[in-house]
Amino acid sequence: VKSDSKGSGKSIFPAQLRYRLGYYFNYDQTYGVELSYDPVVYHITNNSDVLQKGTINNAPVDAVMTFASDSGYYYCMSGANLLMLNFVRRYGVYRNSSNNVRVDILAKFGGGPVMPGTVSNLDSNGFSDPQFKIRGWNAGIEVGPRVTLFRYGYLEFTAKYNYASYNNI
C-alpha cells in the first residue's frame, strides 16, 4: 500500500508537533523521566491498489481494489497519537571550559497508550472515530545527540523506533 502523511491532521493538540515534558533527577542531569507525545499520520494515497481479502456481507472476497477519492474509498489514521512515559539517560560527550557549549548523547526508552483518530470509507462500510480513546499500547527507544548552547537553548536530533499494537480501530 502506498501511503503518505497528508491526512486530515487531527490530533489531541492543535498542531501536528511532537511534545516533550521531562524532569532530571540528579544535579548532573544524567537520569530523568519524560512524557512524550508523537502524532504519527498514516493516509493511503489516492489511486493506490490494495489487496482485499476476507468476508463482506457474508460473501468471500479476494480482489484488488483501488483506493481513489472519486470512487469513495478512503482511509486515514489521522494521528497514531503515541503517548509515552520515557526513562532518559544522558551521556556527556563534550563540554567547553566556559560551559557555553555542551554535546551529549540521549538514550530514551518507555511505553504508553496509543489513541488514534481513524476515518475510513469502503463500499461495505464507512467509519469515523475522531474520539481519542485508548486503542492499544506502544513501546519504543530513542537515541541521538543533543547540542546545548549557553545552558538554556538546545538542538536535539534523535532517531526513534516504536512498536505499537492497535485494537478495535
Short mmCIF file of C-alpha atoms in Angstrom, two decimals, residues 8 10-13 37 76-81 114-120 127-136 166-169:
data_model
loop_
_atom_site.label_atom_id
_atom_site.label_comp_id
_atom_site.label_asym_id
_atom_site.label_seq_id
_atom_site.Cartn_x
_atom_site.Cartn_y
_atom_site.Cartn_z
CA SER A 8 -6.80 15.28 7.99
CA LYS A 10 -6.45 15.78 13.65
CA SER A 11 -4.50 15.30 16.83
CA ILE A 12 -5.01 15.82 20.54
CA PHE A 13 -3.04 19.08 20.36
CA TYR A 37 3.56 12.75 22.56
CA CYS A 76 -6.66 7.80 7.21
CA MET A 77 -5.33 7.25 10.70
CA SER A 78 -5.05 10.95 11.45
CA GLY A 79 -2.62 10.71 14.28
CA ALA A 80 -1.49 7.47 15.83
CA ASN A 81 -1.07 9.65 18.92
CA VAL A 114 -2.00 4.76 21.61
CA MET A 115 -5.06 6.92 20.92
CA PRO A 116 -5.67 7.05 17.16
CA GLY A 117 -8.29 9.05 15.35
CA THR A 118 -9.48 6.98 12.36
CA VAL A 119 -11.58 7.86 9.31
CA SER A 120 -12.30 5.35 6.53
CA PHE A 127 -16.20 4.54 9.82
CA SER A 128 -15.27 7.69 11.63
CA ASP A 129 -13.90 7.69 15.17
CA PRO A 130 -12.41 11.12 15.82
CA GLN A 131 -12.60 10.41 19.55
CA PHE A 132 -9.17 9.84 21.03
CA LYS A 133 -9.72 6.66 23.05
CA ILE A 134 -7.07 4.21 24.19
CA ARG A 135 -6.91 1.62 21.39
CA GLY A 136 -3.73 -0.25 22.29
CA TYR A 166 -3.71 -1.44 17.94
CA ASN A 167 -7.05 -2.95 18.91
CA ASN A 168 -10.59 -2.18 17.70
CA ILE A 169 -9.85 0.60 15.23
#
